[in-house]
């Protein structure tokens, strides 16, 4: 699953859509937060909040960034298990 960090001042939905676009080339629109987790003692001794969001693809054409990803493809939910 694509992921990354928000830029300073960037809204959550905008950042999630940007990360997907940068890594896969897929254009999308933010719909909702699905879940999140909070964990201490992460990189640089900081706490971390990881958020999983629902995005709706507005263009399903994949143009993968091979520097960021090894594979990019559409999958059914059952394949994620």
PDB file of N, CA, C and O in Angstrom:
ATOM      1  N   UNK A   1       0.844  -1.183   0.000  1.00  0.00           N
ATOM      2  CA  UNK A   1       0.000   0.000   0.000  1.00  0.00           C
ATOM      3  C   UNK A   1       0.884   1.238   0.000  1.00  0.00           C
ATOM      4  O   UNK A   1       1.848   1.312   0.767  1.00  0.00           O
ATOM      5  N   UNK A   2       0.567   2.227  -0.818  1.00  0.00           N
ATOM      6  CA  UNK A   2       1.358   3.453  -0.815  1.00  0.00           C
ATOM      7  C   UNK A   2       1.285   4.143   0.542  1.00  0.00           C
ATOM      8  O   UNK A   2       0.294   4.034   1.263  1.00  0.00           O
ATOM      9  N   UNK A   3       2.317   4.852   0.893  1.00  0.00           N
ATOM     10  CA  UNK A   3       2.317   5.568   2.158  1.00  0.00           C
ATOM     11  C   UNK A   3       3.430   6.586   2.204  1.00  0.00           C
ATOM     12  O   UNK A   3       4.291   6.629   1.330  1.00  0.00           O
ATOM     13  N   UNK A   4       3.405   7.408   3.217  1.00  0.00           N
ATOM     14  CA  UNK A   4       4.444   8.416   3.359  1.00  0.00           C
ATOM     15  C   UNK A   4       4.096   9.419   4.427  1.00  0.00           C
ATOM     16  O   UNK A   4       3.198   9.202   5.231  1.00  0.00           O
ATOM     17  N   UNK A   5       4.814  10.517   4.416  1.00  0.00           N
ATOM     18  CA  UNK A   5       4.652  11.570   5.402  1.00  0.00           C
ATOM     19  C   UNK A   5       3.935  12.761   4.794  1.00  0.00           C
ATOM     20  O   UNK A   5       4.087  13.047   3.601  1.00  0.00           O
ATOM     21  N   UNK A   6       3.187  13.473   5.629  1.00  0.00           N
ATOM     22  CA  UNK A   6       2.576  14.714   5.193  1.00  0.00           C
ATOM     23  C   UNK A   6       3.633  15.799   5.110  1.00  0.00           C
ATOM     24  O   UNK A   6       4.577  15.820   5.902  1.00  0.00           O
ATOM     25  N   UNK A   7       3.479  16.694   4.168  1.00  0.00           N
ATOM     26  CA  UNK A   7       4.322  17.876   4.113  1.00  0.00           C
ATOM     27  C   UNK A   7       3.815  18.871   5.154  1.00  0.00           C
ATOM     28  O   UNK A   7       2.638  18.831   5.547  1.00  0.00           O
ATOM     29  N   UNK A   8       4.677  19.770   5.595  1.00  0.00           N
ATOM     30  CA  UNK A   8       4.280  20.785   6.575  1.00  0.00           C
ATOM     31  C   UNK A   8       3.076  21.572   6.055  1.00  0.00           C
ATOM     32  O   UNK A   8       3.082  22.039   4.914  1.00  0.00           O
ATOM     33  N   UNK A   9       2.025  21.658   6.863  1.00  0.00           N
ATOM     34  CA  UNK A   9       0.824  22.399   6.504  1.00  0.00           C
ATOM     35  C   UNK A   9      -0.125  21.681   5.566  1.00  0.00           C
ATOM     36  O   UNK A   9      -1.155  22.229   5.187  1.00  0.00           O
ATOM     37  N   UNK A  10       0.192  20.447   5.193  1.00  0.00           N
ATOM     38  CA  UNK A  10      -0.641  19.695   4.244  1.00  0.00           C
ATOM     39  C   UNK A  10      -1.786  18.996   4.965  1.00  0.00           C
ATOM     40  O   UNK A  10      -1.590  18.396   6.014  1.00  0.00           O
ATOM     41  N   UNK A  11      -2.982  19.058   4.409  1.00  0.00           N
ATOM     42  CA  UNK A  11      -4.129  18.350   4.969  1.00  0.00           C
ATOM     43  C   UNK A  11      -3.968  16.849   4.756  1.00  0.00           C
ATOM     44  O   UNK A  11      -3.357  16.412   3.770  1.00  0.00           O
ATOM     45  N   UNK A  12      -4.545  16.052   5.647  1.00  0.00           N
ATOM     46  CA  UNK A  12      -4.443  14.601   5.599  1.00  0.00           C
ATOM     47  C   UNK A  12      -4.889  14.033   4.249  1.00  0.00           C
ATOM     48  O   UNK A  12      -4.188  13.254   3.623  1.00  0.00           O
ATOM     49  N   UNK A  13      -6.075  14.410   3.791  1.00  0.00           N
ATOM     50  CA  UNK A  13      -6.596  13.889   2.527  1.00  0.00           C
ATOM     51  C   UNK A  13      -5.746  14.283   1.340  1.00  0.00           C
ATOM     52  O   UNK A  13      -5.510  13.473   0.442  1.00  0.00           O
ATOM     53  N   UNK A  14      -5.272  15.520   1.322  1.00  0.00           N
ATOM     54  CA  UNK A  14      -4.411  15.978   0.234  1.00  0.00           C
ATOM     55  C   UNK A  14      -3.090  15.207   0.228  1.00  0.00           C
ATOM     56  O   UNK A  14      -2.595  14.827  -0.832  1.00  0.00           O
ATOM     57  N   UNK A  15      -2.532  14.978   1.409  1.00  0.00           N
ATOM     58  CA  UNK A  15      -1.270  14.255   1.507  1.00  0.00           C
ATOM     59  C   UNK A  15      -1.405  12.805   1.078  1.00  0.00           C
ATOM     60  O   UNK A  15      -0.532  12.264   0.393  1.00  0.00           O
ATOM     61  N   UNK A  16      -2.501  12.172   1.462  1.00  0.00           N
ATOM     62  CA  UNK A  16      -2.722  10.772   1.079  1.00  0.00           C
ATOM     63  C   UNK A  16      -2.855  10.658  -0.444  1.00  0.00           C
ATOM     64  O   UNK A  16      -2.241   9.791  -1.066  1.00  0.00           O
ATOM     65  N   UNK A  17      -3.633  11.540  -1.044  1.00  0.00           N
ATOM     66  CA  UNK A  17      -3.811  11.521  -2.499  1.00  0.00           C
ATOM     67  C   UNK A  17      -2.486  11.822  -3.204  1.00  0.00           C
ATOM     68  O   UNK A  17      -2.163  11.212  -4.232  1.00  0.00           O
ATOM     69  N   UNK A  18      -1.687  12.746  -2.661  1.00  0.00           N
ATOM     70  CA  UNK A  18      -0.388  13.078  -3.249  1.00  0.00           C
ATOM     71  C   UNK A  18       0.544  11.871  -3.215  1.00  0.00           C
ATOM     72  O   UNK A  18       1.217  11.556  -4.193  1.00  0.00           O
ATOM     73  N   UNK A  19       0.609  11.178  -2.060  1.00  0.00           N
ATOM     74  CA  UNK A  19       1.485  10.010  -1.949  1.00  0.00           C
ATOM     75  C   UNK A  19       1.093   8.924  -2.951  1.00  0.00           C
ATOM     76  O   UNK A  19       1.955   8.323  -3.591  1.00  0.00           O
ATOM     77  N   UNK A  20      -0.194   8.666  -3.101  1.00  0.00           N
ATOM     78  CA  UNK A  20      -0.656   7.667  -4.071  1.00  0.00           C
ATOM     79  C   UNK A  20      -0.274   8.095  -5.486  1.00  0.00           C
ATOM     80  O   UNK A  20       0.228   7.296  -6.280  1.00  0.00           O
ATOM     81  N   UNK A  21      -0.485   9.366  -5.800  1.00  0.00           N
ATOM     82  CA  UNK A  21      -0.150   9.883  -7.135  1.00  0.00           C
ATOM     83  C   UNK A  21       1.359   9.776  -7.395  1.00  0.00           C
ATOM     84  O   UNK A  21       1.785   9.334  -8.456  1.00  0.00           O
ATOM     85  N   UNK A  22       2.184  10.158  -6.418  1.00  0.00           N
ATOM     86  CA  UNK A  22       3.637  10.116  -6.601  1.00  0.00           C
ATOM     87  C   UNK A  22       4.149   8.685  -6.793  1.00  0.00           C
ATOM     88  O   UNK A  22       5.061   8.463  -7.581  1.00  0.00           O
ATOM     89  N   UNK A  23       3.580   7.743  -6.056  1.00  0.00           N
ATOM     90  CA  UNK A  23       4.090   6.373  -6.092  1.00  0.00           C
ATOM     91  C   UNK A  23       3.479   5.518  -7.206  1.00  0.00           C
ATOM     92  O   UNK A  23       4.140   4.615  -7.712  1.00  0.00           O
ATOM     93  N   UNK A  24       2.223   5.782  -7.553  1.00  0.00           N
ATOM     94  CA  UNK A  24       1.534   4.915  -8.511  1.00  0.00           C
ATOM     95  C   UNK A  24       1.044   5.632  -9.756  1.00  0.00           C
ATOM     96  O   UNK A  24       0.648   4.975 -10.721  1.00  0.00           O
ATOM     97  N   UNK A  25       1.012   6.955  -9.734  1.00  0.00           N
ATOM     98  CA  UNK A  25       0.457   7.714 -10.853  1.00  0.00           C
ATOM     99  C   UNK A  25      -1.057   7.780 -10.847  1.00  0.00           C
ATOM    100  O   UNK A  25      -1.651   8.432 -11.688  1.00  0.00           O
ATOM    101  N   UNK A  26      -1.705   7.122  -9.892  1.00  0.00           N
ATOM    102  CA  UNK A  26      -3.165   7.076  -9.824  1.00  0.00           C
ATOM    103  C   UNK A  26      -3.693   8.356  -9.180  1.00  0.00           C
ATOM    104  O   UNK A  26      -3.270   8.729  -8.074  1.00  0.00           O
ATOM    105  N   UNK A  27      -4.605   9.030  -9.861  1.00  0.00           N
ATOM    106  CA  UNK A  27      -5.273  10.213  -9.322  1.00  0.00           C
ATOM    107  C   UNK A  27      -6.427   9.758  -8.433  1.00  0.00           C
ATOM    108  O   UNK A  27      -7.143   8.805  -8.780  1.00  0.00           O
ATOM    109  N   UNK A  28      -6.613  10.416  -7.286  1.00  0.00           N
ATOM    110  CA  UNK A  28      -7.667   9.988  -6.367  1.00  0.00           C
ATOM    111  C   UNK A  28      -8.197  11.159  -5.553  1.00  0.00           C
ATOM    112  O   UNK A  28      -7.585  12.219  -5.484  1.00  0.00           O
ATOM    113  N   UNK A  29      -9.340  10.909  -4.927  1.00  0.00           N
ATOM    114  CA  UNK A  29      -9.998  11.886  -4.067  1.00  0.00           C
ATOM    115  C   UNK A  29     -10.192  11.268  -2.684  1.00  0.00           C
ATOM    116  O   UNK A  29     -10.635  10.122  -2.583  1.00  0.00           O
ATOM    117  N   UNK A  30      -9.874  12.022  -1.646  1.00  0.00           N
ATOM    118  CA  UNK A  30     -10.044  11.570  -0.263  1.00  0.00           C
ATOM    119  C   UNK A  30     -11.520  11.397   0.070  1.00  0.00           C
ATOM    120  O   UNK A  30     -12.340  12.251  -0.269  1.00  0.00           O
ATOM    121  N   UNK A  31     -11.875  10.271   0.704  1.00  0.00           N
ATOM    122  CA  UNK A  31     -13.251  10.025   1.129  1.00  0.00           C
ATOM    123  C   UNK A  31     -13.392   9.972   2.653  1.00  0.00           C
ATOM    124  O   UNK A  31     -14.286  10.565   3.204  1.00  0.00           O
ATOM    125  N   UNK A  32     -12.523   9.227   3.354  1.00  0.00           N
ATOM    126  CA  UNK A  32     -12.670   9.132   4.807  1.00  0.00           C
ATOM    127  C   UNK A  32     -11.443   8.491   5.447  1.00  0.00           C
ATOM    128  O   UNK A  32     -10.632   7.871   4.775  1.00  0.00           O
ATOM    129  N   UNK A  33     -11.370   8.621   6.771  1.00  0.00           N
ATOM    130  CA  UNK A  33     -10.372   7.907   7.561  1.00  0.00           C
ATOM    131  C   UNK A  33     -10.958   6.538   7.884  1.00  0.00           C
ATOM    132  O   UNK A  33     -12.107   6.433   8.329  1.00  0.00           O
ATOM    133  N   UNK A  34     -10.184   5.473   7.661  1.00  0.00           N
ATOM    134  CA  UNK A  34     -10.640   4.114   7.970  1.00  0.00           C
ATOM    135  C   UNK A  34     -10.191   3.690   9.365  1.00  0.00           C
ATOM    136  O   UNK A  34     -10.951   3.110  10.122  1.00  0.00           O
ATOM    137  N   UNK A  35      -8.921   3.959   9.697  1.00  0.00           N
ATOM    138  CA  UNK A  35      -8.408   3.597  11.024  1.00  0.00           C
ATOM    139  C   UNK A  35      -7.078   4.304  11.245  1.00  0.00           C
ATOM    140  O   UNK A  35      -6.511   4.880  10.326  1.00  0.00           O
ATOM    141  N   UNK A  36      -6.604   4.268  12.490  1.00  0.00           N
ATOM    142  CA  UNK A  36      -5.285   4.806  12.772  1.00  0.00           C
ATOM    143  C   UNK A  36      -4.702   4.074  13.969  1.00  0.00           C
ATOM    144  O   UNK A  36      -5.399   3.418  14.723  1.00  0.00           O
ATOM    145  N   UNK A  37      -3.370   4.179  14.116  1.00  0.00           N
ATOM    146  CA  UNK A  37      -2.700   3.651  15.287  1.00  0.00           C
ATOM    147  C   UNK A  37      -1.674   4.664  15.754  1.00  0.00           C
ATOM    148  O   UNK A  37      -1.126   5.435  14.969  1.00  0.00           O
ATOM    149  N   UNK A  38      -1.434   4.664  17.058  1.00  0.00           N
ATOM    150  CA  UNK A  38      -0.475   5.567  17.678  1.00  0.00           C
ATOM    151  C   UNK A  38       0.568   4.719  18.371  1.00  0.00           C
ATOM    152  O   UNK A  38       0.231   3.768  19.074  1.00  0.00           O
ATOM    153  N   UNK A  39       1.853   5.035  18.160  1.00  0.00           N
ATOM    154  CA  UNK A  39       2.929   4.219  18.720  1.00  0.00           C
ATOM    155  C   UNK A  39       4.072   5.129  19.165  1.00  0.00           C
ATOM    156  O   UNK A  39       4.404   6.102  18.481  1.00  0.00           O
ATOM    157  N   UNK A  40       4.669   4.794  20.299  1.00  0.00           N
ATOM    158  CA  UNK A  40       5.808   5.556  20.815  1.00  0.00           C
ATOM    159  C   UNK A  40       7.118   4.872  20.439  1.00  0.00           C
ATOM    160  O   UNK A  40       7.144   3.696  20.104  1.00  0.00           O
ATOM    161  N   UNK A  41       8.209   5.613  20.536  1.00  0.00           N
ATOM    162  CA  UNK A  41       9.540   5.052  20.325  1.00  0.00           C
ATOM    163  C   UNK A  41       9.858   4.733  18.883  1.00  0.00           C
ATOM    164  O   UNK A  41      10.605   3.805  18.593  1.00  0.00           O
ATOM    165  N   UNK A  42       9.345   5.517  17.984  1.00  0.00           N
ATOM    166  CA  UNK A  42       9.604   5.284  16.554  1.00  0.00           C
ATOM    167  C   UNK A  42      10.882   6.006  16.141  1.00  0.00           C
ATOM    168  O   UNK A  42      11.680   6.397  16.972  1.00  0.00           O
ATOM    169  N   UNK A  43      11.048   6.224  14.851  1.00  0.00           N
ATOM    170  CA  UNK A  43      12.246   6.853  14.303  1.00  0.00           C
ATOM    171  C   UNK A  43      12.568   8.159  15.017  1.00  0.00           C
ATOM    172  O   UNK A  43      11.692   8.952  15.293  1.00  0.00           O
ATOM    173  N   UNK A  44      13.838   8.352  15.321  1.00  0.00           N
ATOM    174  CA  UNK A  44      14.349   9.515  16.032  1.00  0.00           C
ATOM    175  C   UNK A  44      13.742   9.659  17.431  1.00  0.00           C
ATOM    176  O   UNK A  44      13.639  10.757  17.976  1.00  0.00           O
ATOM    177  N   UNK A  45      13.283   8.545  18.027  1.00  0.00           N
ATOM    178  CA  UNK A  45      12.705   8.570  19.363  1.00  0.00           C
ATOM    179  C   UNK A  45      11.370   9.282  19.459  1.00  0.00           C
ATOM    180  O   UNK A  45      10.946   9.676  20.540  1.00  0.00           O
ATOM    181  N   UNK A  46      10.697   9.429  18.373  1.00  0.00           N
ATOM    182  CA  UNK A  46       9.427  10.156  18.326  1.00  0.00           C
ATOM    183  C   UNK A  46       8.233   9.217  18.378  1.00  0.00           C
ATOM    184  O   UNK A  46       8.349   8.034  18.111  1.00  0.00           O
ATOM    185  N   UNK A  47       7.091   9.799  18.682  1.00  0.00           N
ATOM    186  CA  UNK A  47       5.837   9.069  18.571  1.00  0.00           C
ATOM    187  C   UNK A  47       5.370   9.148  17.117  1.00  0.00           C
ATOM    188  O   UNK A  47       5.797  10.019  16.361  1.00  0.00           O
ATOM    189  N   UNK A  48       4.493   8.224  16.738  1.00  0.00           N
ATOM    190  CA  UNK A  48       4.040   8.150  15.360  1.00  0.00           C
ATOM    191  C   UNK A  48       2.554   7.881  15.335  1.00  0.00           C
ATOM    192  O   UNK A  48       2.048   7.085  16.121  1.00  0.00           O
ATOM    193  N   UNK A  49       1.855   8.542  14.452  1.00  0.00           N
ATOM    194  CA  UNK A  49       0.447   8.250  14.190  1.00  0.00           C
ATOM    195  C   UNK A  49       0.367   7.819  12.732  1.00  0.00           C
ATOM    196  O   UNK A  49       0.758   8.572  11.831  1.00  0.00           O
ATOM    197  N   UNK A  50      -0.101   6.594  12.493  1.00  0.00           N
ATOM    198  CA  UNK A  50      -0.250   6.053  11.140  1.00  0.00           C
ATOM    199  C   UNK A  50      -1.735   5.985  10.837  1.00  0.00           C
ATOM    200  O   UNK A  50      -2.499   5.391  11.593  1.00  0.00           O
ATOM    201  N   UNK A  51      -2.149   6.599   9.749  1.00  0.00           N
ATOM    202  CA  UNK A  51      -3.563   6.698   9.392  1.00  0.00           C
ATOM    203  C   UNK A  51      -3.798   5.971   8.068  1.00  0.00           C
ATOM    204  O   UNK A  51      -3.065   6.177   7.106  1.00  0.00           O
ATOM    205  N   UNK A  52      -4.820   5.122   8.037  1.00  0.00           N
ATOM    206  CA  UNK A  52      -5.246   4.468   6.801  1.00  0.00           C
ATOM    207  C   UNK A  52      -6.514   5.163   6.338  1.00  0.00           C
ATOM    208  O   UNK A  52      -7.454   5.340   7.116  1.00  0.00           O
ATOM    209  N   UNK A  53      -6.525   5.583   5.076  1.00  0.00           N
ATOM    210  CA  UNK A  53      -7.656   6.347   4.558  1.00  0.00           C
ATOM    211  C   UNK A  53      -8.284   5.641   3.357  1.00  0.00           C
ATOM    212  O   UNK A  53      -7.664   4.797   2.715  1.00  0.00           O
ATOM    213  N   UNK A  54      -9.506   6.019   3.071  1.00  0.00           N
ATOM    214  CA  UNK A  54     -10.209   5.562   1.879  1.00  0.00           C
ATOM    215  C   UNK A  54     -10.114   6.663   0.833  1.00  0.00           C
ATOM    216  O   UNK A  54     -10.507   7.804   1.078  1.00  0.00           O
ATOM    217  N   UNK A  55      -9.556   6.317  -0.320  1.00  0.00           N
ATOM    218  CA  UNK A  55      -9.489   7.224  -1.458  1.00  0.00           C
ATOM    219  C   UNK A  55     -10.297   6.619  -2.592  1.00  0.00           C
ATOM    220  O   UNK A  55     -10.370   5.403  -2.723  1.00  0.00           O
ATOM    221  N   UNK A  56     -10.885   7.456  -3.415  1.00  0.00           N
ATOM    222  CA  UNK A  56     -11.595   6.992  -4.605  1.00  0.00           C
ATOM    223  C   UNK A  56     -10.765   7.371  -5.828  1.00  0.00           C
ATOM    224  O   UNK A  56     -10.447   8.556  -6.029  1.00  0.00           O
ATOM    225  N   UNK A  57     -10.402   6.387  -6.619  1.00  0.00           N
ATOM    226  CA  UNK A  57      -9.607   6.642  -7.816  1.00  0.00           C
ATOM    227  C   UNK A  57     -10.438   7.405  -8.841  1.00  0.00           C
ATOM    228  O   UNK A  57     -11.568   7.023  -9.129  1.00  0.00           O
ATOM    229  N   UNK A  58      -9.876   8.468  -9.369  1.00  0.00           N
ATOM    230  CA  UNK A  58     -10.538   9.208 -10.441  1.00  0.00           C
ATOM    231  C   UNK A  58      -9.918   8.862 -11.788  1.00  0.00           C
ATOM    232  O   UNK A  58     -10.478   9.174 -12.827  1.00  0.00           O
ATOM    233  N   UNK A  59      -8.750   8.238 -11.763  1.00  0.00           N
ATOM    234  CA  UNK A  59      -8.079   7.702 -12.952  1.00  0.00           C
ATOM    235  C   UNK A  59      -7.341   6.455 -12.494  1.00  0.00           C
ATOM    236  O   UNK A  59      -6.487   6.528 -11.629  1.00  0.00           O
ATOM    237  N   UNK A  60      -7.688   5.304 -13.025  1.00  0.00           N
ATOM    238  CA  UNK A  60      -7.133   4.034 -12.552  1.00  0.00           C
ATOM    239  C   UNK A  60      -5.871   3.594 -13.289  1.00  0.00           C
ATOM    240  O   UNK A  60      -5.355   2.511 -13.059  1.00  0.00           O
ATOM    241  N   UNK A  61      -5.343   4.456 -14.145  1.00  0.00           N
ATOM    242  CA  UNK A  61      -4.124   4.120 -14.877  1.00  0.00           C
ATOM    243  C   UNK A  61      -2.939   4.128 -13.916  1.00  0.00           C
ATOM    244  O   UNK A  61      -2.687   5.123 -13.238  1.00  0.00           O
ATOM    245  N   UNK A  62      -2.196   3.019 -13.858  1.00  0.00           N
ATOM    246  CA  UNK A  62      -1.031   2.918 -12.977  1.00  0.00           C
ATOM    247  C   UNK A  62       0.227   3.278 -13.759  1.00  0.00           C
ATOM    248  O   UNK A  62       0.474   2.762 -14.837  1.00  0.00           O
ATOM    249  N   UNK A  63       1.000   4.196 -13.193  1.00  0.00           N
ATOM    250  CA  UNK A  63       2.299   4.587 -13.730  1.00  0.00           C
ATOM    251  C   UNK A  63       3.261   4.576 -12.539  1.00  0.00           C
ATOM    252  O   UNK A  63       3.530   5.609 -11.934  1.00  0.00           O
ATOM    253  N   UNK A  64       3.754   3.388 -12.184  1.00  0.00           N
ATOM    254  CA  UNK A  64       4.499   3.154 -10.956  1.00  0.00           C
ATOM    255  C   UNK A  64       5.863   3.840 -10.945  1.00  0.00           C
ATOM    256  O   UNK A  64       6.583   3.840 -11.929  1.00  0.00           O
ATOM    257  N   UNK A  65       6.206   4.398  -9.792  1.00  0.00           N
ATOM    258  CA  UNK A  65       7.549   4.929  -9.543  1.00  0.00           C
ATOM    259  C   UNK A  65       8.406   3.764  -9.047  1.00  0.00           C
ATOM    260  O   UNK A  65       8.276   3.339  -7.903  1.00  0.00           O
ATOM    261  N   UNK A  66       9.271   3.237  -9.892  1.00  0.00           N
ATOM    262  CA  UNK A  66      10.049   2.042  -9.538  1.00  0.00           C
ATOM    263  C   UNK A  66      11.091   2.317  -8.461  1.00  0.00           C
ATOM    264  O   UNK A  66      11.619   1.382  -7.861  1.00  0.00           O
ATOM    265  N   UNK A  67      11.378   3.576  -8.177  1.00  0.00           N
ATOM    266  CA  UNK A  67      12.274   3.907  -7.058  1.00  0.00           C
ATOM    267  C   UNK A  67      11.558   3.691  -5.735  1.00  0.00           C
ATOM    268  O   UNK A  67      12.149   3.251  -4.757  1.00  0.00           O
ATOM    269  N   UNK A  68      10.262   3.981  -5.692  1.00  0.00           N
ATOM    270  CA  UNK A  68       9.457   3.877  -4.472  1.00  0.00           C
ATOM    271  C   UNK A  68       8.871   2.478  -4.262  1.00  0.00           C
ATOM    272  O   UNK A  68       8.722   2.031  -3.135  1.00  0.00           O
ATOM    273  N   UNK A  69       8.479   1.801  -5.351  1.00  0.00           N
ATOM    274  CA  UNK A  69       7.735   0.545  -5.260  1.00  0.00           C
ATOM    275  C   UNK A  69       8.361  -0.557  -6.106  1.00  0.00           C
ATOM    276  O   UNK A  69       8.986  -0.281  -7.129  1.00  0.00           O
ATOM    277  N   UNK A  70       8.146  -1.800  -5.691  1.00  0.00           N
ATOM    278  CA  UNK A  70       8.550  -2.955  -6.484  1.00  0.00           C
ATOM    279  C   UNK A  70       7.428  -3.416  -7.399  1.00  0.00           C
ATOM    280  O   UNK A  70       7.668  -4.034  -8.434  1.00  0.00           O
ATOM    281  N   UNK A  71       6.176  -3.158  -6.997  1.00  0.00           N
ATOM    282  CA  UNK A  71       5.020  -3.620  -7.755  1.00  0.00           C
ATOM    283  C   UNK A  71       3.860  -2.680  -7.484  1.00  0.00           C
ATOM    284  O   UNK A  71       3.745  -2.126  -6.385  1.00  0.00           O
ATOM    285  N   UNK A  72       3.022  -2.481  -8.451  1.00  0.00           N
ATOM    286  CA  UNK A  72       1.796  -1.696  -8.286  1.00  0.00           C
ATOM    287  C   UNK A  72       0.729  -2.326  -9.166  1.00  0.00           C
ATOM    288  O   UNK A  72       0.929  -2.484 -10.373  1.00  0.00           O
ATOM    289  N   UNK A  73      -0.391  -2.703  -8.558  1.00  0.00           N
ATOM    290  CA  UNK A  73      -1.483  -3.321  -9.309  1.00  0.00           C
ATOM    291  C   UNK A  73      -2.762  -3.202  -8.496  1.00  0.00           C
ATOM    292  O   UNK A  73      -2.729  -3.018  -7.286  1.00  0.00           O
ATOM    293  N   UNK A  74      -3.878  -3.304  -9.177  1.00  0.00           N
ATOM    294  CA  UNK A  74      -5.174  -3.302  -8.506  1.00  0.00           C
ATOM    295  C   UNK A  74      -5.414  -4.686  -7.928  1.00  0.00           C
ATOM    296  O   UNK A  74      -5.116  -5.689  -8.571  1.00  0.00           O
ATOM    297  N   UNK A  75      -5.929  -4.751  -6.701  1.00  0.00           N
ATOM    298  CA  UNK A  75      -6.174  -6.020  -6.005  1.00  0.00           C
ATOM    299  C   UNK A  75      -7.545  -5.976  -5.347  1.00  0.00           C
ATOM    300  O   UNK A  75      -8.003  -4.918  -4.922  1.00  0.00           O
ATOM    301  N   UNK A  76      -8.151  -7.144  -5.214  1.00  0.00           N
ATOM    302  CA  UNK A  76      -9.373  -7.270  -4.453  1.00  0.00           C
ATOM    303  C   UNK A  76      -9.049  -7.308  -2.961  1.00  0.00           C
ATOM    304  O   UNK A  76      -7.922  -7.632  -2.568  1.00  0.00           O
ATOM    305  N   UNK A  77     -10.013  -6.976  -2.125  1.00  0.00           N
ATOM    306  CA  UNK A  77      -9.785  -6.977  -0.669  1.00  0.00           C
ATOM    307  C   UNK A  77      -9.333  -8.337  -0.160  1.00  0.00           C
ATOM    308  O   UNK A  77      -8.499  -8.430   0.730  1.00  0.00           O
ATOM    309  N   UNK A  78      -9.848  -9.414  -0.740  1.00  0.00           N
ATOM    310  CA  UNK A  78      -9.488 -10.765  -0.285  1.00  0.00           C
ATOM    311  C   UNK A  78      -8.000 -11.066  -0.518  1.00  0.00           C
ATOM    312  O   UNK A  78      -7.426 -11.899   0.176  1.00  0.00           O
ATOM    313  N   UNK A  79      -7.368 -10.390  -1.472  1.00  0.00           N
ATOM    314  CA  UNK A  79      -5.953 -10.616  -1.756  1.00  0.00           C
ATOM    315  C   UNK A  79      -5.028  -9.945  -0.739  1.00  0.00           C
ATOM    316  O   UNK A  79      -3.844 -10.255  -0.691  1.00  0.00           O
ATOM    317  N   UNK A  80      -5.537  -9.055   0.079  1.00  0.00           N
ATOM    318  CA  UNK A  80      -4.736  -8.336   1.061  1.00  0.00           C
ATOM    319  C   UNK A  80      -4.469  -9.138   2.332  1.00  0.00           C
ATOM    320  O   UNK A  80      -3.685  -8.736   3.154  1.00  0.00           O
ATOM    321  N   UNK A  81      -5.126 -10.229   2.503  1.00  0.00           N
ATOM    322  CA  UNK A  81      -4.977 -11.016   3.731  1.00  0.00           C
ATOM    323  C   UNK A  81      -3.735 -11.823   3.751  1.00  0.00           C
ATOM    324  O   UNK A  81      -3.113 -12.218   2.908  1.00  0.00           O
TER     325      UNK A  81
END
